[in-house]
CSV table of C-alpha atoms in Angstrom, one decimal:
chain,number,residue,atom,x,y,z
B,1,MET,CA,17.0,118.9,222.1
B,2,TYR,CA,14.2,117.6,224.2
B,3,HIS,CA,14.6,115.5,227.3
B,4,TYR,CA,12.5,112.5,228.4
B,5,TYR,CA,12.8,111.0,231.9
B,6,MET,CA,11.3,107.7,233.1
B,7,PHE,CA,10.4,108.1,236.8
B,8,ASN,CA,9.3,105.5,239.3
B,9,LYS,CA,6.9,107.6,241.3
B,10,PRO,CA,6.8,106.7,245.0
B,11,PHE,CA,3.8,106.5,247.2
B,12,GLY,CA,3.1,109.8,248.9
B,13,CYS,CA,4.2,112.5,246.5
B,14,VAL,CA,1.8,114.5,244.3
B,15,THR,CA,1.9,115.2,240.6
B,16,ALA,CA,2.5,118.9,240.8
B,17,ARG,CA,5.1,121.6,240.7
B,18,ARG,CA,4.6,122.6,244.3
B,19,ASP,CA,2.2,121.6,247.1
B,20,PRO,CA,1.9,123.0,250.6
B,21,ARG,CA,1.3,119.6,252.2
B,22,TYR,CA,3.2,116.9,250.3
B,23,PRO,CA,6.4,116.5,248.3
B,24,THR,CA,5.9,116.7,244.6
B,25,VAL,CA,7.2,114.7,241.7
B,26,MET,CA,9.0,117.7,240.4
B,27,ASP,CA,11.1,118.0,243.6
B,28,TYR,CA,13.0,114.9,242.3
B,29,PHE,CA,14.0,116.9,239.2
B,30,ARG,CA,15.3,120.1,240.7
B,31,LYS,CA,18.9,119.2,239.9
B,32,CYS,CA,18.0,119.1,236.2
B,33,ASP,CA,17.6,122.9,236.4
B,34,ASN,CA,15.0,122.8,233.6
B,35,GLU,CA,11.9,124.9,234.2
B,36,ASN,CA,10.2,123.5,231.1
B,37,LEU,CA,9.9,120.0,232.5
B,38,SER,CA,6.4,118.7,233.1
B,39,PRO,CA,4.8,115.4,234.0
B,40,VAL,CA,3.1,113.5,231.2
B,41,GLY,CA,-0.4,113.0,232.7
B,42,ARG,CA,-0.9,112.5,236.4
B,43,LEU,CA,-0.8,109.8,239.2
B,44,ASP,CA,-2.6,110.5,242.4
B,45,ARG,CA,-0.7,110.7,245.7
B,46,GLN,CA,-1.1,107.0,246.6
B,47,THR,CA,-0.4,105.6,243.2
B,48,GLU,CA,3.1,104.4,242.3
B,49,GLY,CA,5.0,103.6,239.2
B,50,LEU,CA,5.7,104.9,235.7
B,51,LEU,CA,5.5,108.7,235.3
B,52,ILE,CA,7.2,110.3,232.3
B,53,ILE,CA,8.7,113.8,232.7
B,54,THR,CA,9.6,115.8,229.6
B,55,ASP,CA,10.1,119.3,228.2
B,56,ASP,CA,8.6,118.3,224.9
B,57,GLY,CA,5.2,119.9,225.0
B,58,LYS,CA,4.0,118.5,221.7
B,59,TRP,CA,4.9,114.9,222.6
B,60,ASN,CA,3.3,115.4,226.1
B,61,GLN,CA,0.0,116.3,224.3
B,62,LEU,CA,0.3,113.4,222.0
B,63,MET,CA,0.6,111.0,224.9
B,64,THR,CA,-2.2,112.6,227.1
B,65,ARG,CA,-5.0,113.9,224.9
B,66,PRO,CA,-8.1,111.7,225.2
B,67,GLU,CA,-8.6,111.3,221.5
B,68,HIS,CA,-5.2,109.5,221.1
B,69,ARG,CA,-6.4,106.7,223.5
B,70,LYS,CA,-3.0,105.7,224.7
B,71,GLU,CA,-3.1,102.4,226.6
B,72,LYS,CA,-1.9,102.5,230.2
B,73,ILE,CA,-1.4,99.3,232.2
B,74,TYR,CA,-1.7,99.2,236.0
B,75,GLU,CA,-1.1,96.5,238.6
B,76,PHE,CA,-3.7,96.6,241.4
B,77,THR,CA,-4.4,95.0,244.8
B,78,ALA,CA,-8.0,95.6,246.0
B,79,LEU,CA,-10.1,94.6,248.9
B,80,GLY,CA,-13.1,92.6,247.7
B,81,GLU,CA,-13.8,90.1,244.9
B,82,LEU,CA,-14.0,90.4,241.1
B,83,ASP,CA,-16.2,87.6,239.6
B,84,ASN,CA,-16.7,87.3,235.9
B,85,GLN,CA,-19.9,89.4,236.0
B,86,LYS,CA,-18.1,92.3,237.7
B,87,ILE,CA,-15.2,92.0,235.3
B,88,GLN,CA,-17.5,92.1,232.3
B,89,ARG,CA,-19.3,95.2,233.7
B,90,LEU,CA,-15.9,97.0,234.1
B,91,GLU,CA,-14.6,95.9,230.8
B,92,ASN,CA,-17.7,97.0,228.9
B,93,GLY,CA,-17.7,100.5,230.6
B,94,ILE,CA,-19.2,101.4,234.0
B,95,LEU,CA,-20.9,104.6,235.1
B,96,LEU,CA,-18.8,106.4,237.7
B,97,LYS,CA,-20.4,108.4,240.5
B,98,GLY,CA,-20.7,112.1,239.4
B,99,SER,CA,-20.3,111.2,235.7
B,100,SER,CA,-22.8,111.2,232.9
B,101,MET,CA,-20.8,109.0,230.6
B,102,PRO,CA,-19.6,105.4,231.2
B,103,THR,CA,-15.9,104.6,231.1
B,104,ALA,CA,-14.4,103.5,227.9
B,105,PRO,CA,-13.9,99.7,227.4
B,106,CYS,CA,-10.9,98.3,229.3
B,107,ARG,CA,-9.2,95.0,229.9
B,108,ILE,CA,-8.8,93.2,233.3
B,109,GLN,CA,-6.8,90.2,234.2
B,110,VAL,CA,-7.0,88.7,237.7
B,111,THR,CA,-3.6,87.3,238.6
B,112,ASP,CA,-4.2,86.2,242.2
B,113,THR,CA,-6.5,86.2,245.2
B,114,ALA,CA,-5.7,86.2,248.9
B,115,PHE,CA,-6.9,87.3,252.4
B,116,LEU,CA,-6.2,90.7,253.9
B,117,SER,CA,-4.1,89.1,256.7
B,118,GLU,CA,-1.7,87.8,254.0
B,119,THR,CA,-1.6,91.1,252.1
B,120,LEU,CA,-1.4,93.7,254.9
B,121,PRO,CA,2.4,93.4,255.5
B,122,ASN,CA,3.0,94.3,251.8
B,123,LEU,CA,1.0,97.5,251.9
B,124,HIS,CA,2.3,101.0,252.6
B,125,PRO,CA,2.0,101.8,256.4
B,126,GLU,CA,-0.6,104.5,255.7
B,127,ILE,CA,-2.8,102.0,253.9
B,128,GLN,CA,-2.1,99.4,256.7
B,129,GLU,CA,-3.4,101.9,259.2
B,130,ALA,CA,-6.5,102.7,257.2
B,131,THR,CA,-7.3,99.0,256.5
B,132,LYS,CA,-6.6,97.4,259.9
B,133,HIS,CA,-10.3,97.6,261.0
B,134,ASN,CA,-11.3,95.1,258.3
B,135,ARG,CA,-11.5,91.5,259.2
B,136,PRO,CA,-8.3,89.4,258.5
B,137,ALA,CA,-10.2,86.9,256.3
B,138,HIS,CA,-11.6,89.7,254.1
B,139,PRO,CA,-10.9,88.6,250.4
B,140,VAL,CA,-8.3,90.5,248.4
B,141,VAL,CA,-7.9,90.4,244.6
B,142,MET,CA,-4.8,91.2,242.5
B,143,GLY,CA,-4.5,91.8,238.8
B,144,ARG,CA,-3.8,94.1,235.9
B,145,ILE,CA,-6.1,96.6,234.3
B,146,THR,CA,-5.5,98.3,230.9
B,147,VAL,CA,-7.3,101.6,230.3
B,148,THR,CA,-7.2,104.3,227.5
B,149,GLU,CA,-8.6,107.2,229.6
B,150,GLY,CA,-7.2,109.3,232.3
B,151,ARG,CA,-10.1,110.5,234.4
B,152,LYS,CA,-9.4,111.6,237.9
B,153,ARG,CA,-8.7,108.6,240.2
B,154,GLN,CA,-10.4,106.6,237.5
B,155,ILE,CA,-9.3,103.0,238.5
B,156,ARG,CA,-10.1,103.6,242.1
B,157,ARG,CA,-13.5,104.9,241.2
B,158,MET,CA,-14.1,102.0,238.8
B,159,MET,CA,-13.2,99.4,241.4
B,160,LYS,CA,-15.4,101.2,244.0
B,161,ALA,CA,-18.3,101.0,241.5
B,162,ALA,CA,-17.7,97.2,241.4
B,163,GLY,CA,-17.7,96.9,245.2
B,164,CYS,CA,-13.9,96.8,245.6
B,165,CYS,CA,-11.5,99.2,247.4
B,166,VAL,CA,-8.0,99.7,245.9
B,167,LEU,CA,-5.3,99.1,248.4
B,168,LYS,CA,-2.3,99.4,246.0
B,169,LEU,CA,-2.0,100.8,242.5
B,170,LYS,CA,1.1,100.9,240.3
B,171,ARG,CA,1.4,102.0,236.7
B,172,ILE,CA,3.8,99.8,234.7
B,173,SER,CA,3.3,100.9,231.1
B,174,ILE,CA,2.2,103.8,228.9
B,175,ASP,CA,1.7,103.1,225.2
B,176,GLY,CA,4.1,100.2,225.3
B,177,ILE,CA,6.8,102.1,227.3
B,178,LEU,CA,7.5,99.8,230.2
B,179,LEU,CA,8.7,100.9,233.6
B,180,ASP,CA,12.4,99.8,234.1
B,181,GLU,CA,12.2,97.3,236.9
B,182,SER,CA,15.7,98.3,238.1
B,183,LEU,CA,14.4,101.8,239.0
B,184,GLN,CA,13.6,102.0,242.7
B,185,PRO,CA,10.8,104.3,243.9
B,186,GLY,CA,12.0,107.9,243.6
B,187,GLU,CA,14.6,107.0,241.0
B,188,TRP,CA,14.6,108.1,237.3
B,189,LYS,CA,16.6,107.8,234.1
B,190,GLU,CA,16.7,109.5,230.8
B,191,PHE,CA,15.4,107.6,227.8
B,192,THR,CA,14.5,108.2,224.1
B,193,PRO,CA,11.0,107.3,222.9
B,194,ASP,CA,11.1,105.3,219.7
B,195,SER,CA,9.4,106.6,216.5
B,196,ARG,CA,6.2,104.7,217.3
B,197,HIS,CA,5.5,107.1,220.1
B,198,SER,CA,6.2,110.2,218.0
B,199,GLU,CA,3.6,109.8,215.2
């Protein structure tokens, strides 16, 4: 019988089995005593939120292989502004630095705007330190982005190509599987994917 765990990945840990510098997501699952567990996809060290851990290799491939185009939704906070022209460029597909192919179409919803001075207290201390040299009145944009790809640091690179710098990124959904809001960062729970995710 396979196991599926919904994990609220905290800021600062890496999606790996072991790492010489940082804690890993698999450190949180040592007590399961299951060497077959693996993360479904990856989140970079600074990205938080939904990460699924499973020992079902076939299901893992179904959820992560590019041709299956599973939708992933992220909440973002970014330094900069996203006007309609920038949003359209991103949604249509944008060429990332070092890549020969534009990104696949995506969807972006801007939910709020603010100034850096208002946003700074809500950021991780590491990001606060890295951002403090910016002027307090620098504009900040918040929103949701839905992508079907999983390129390395894709959303951060997309935003950079549009003149924005991601300050906070949290994945909240994979293929309709929503992060349980009661899970605190670093907490996980076992769940059963419904048949829609097993086709």
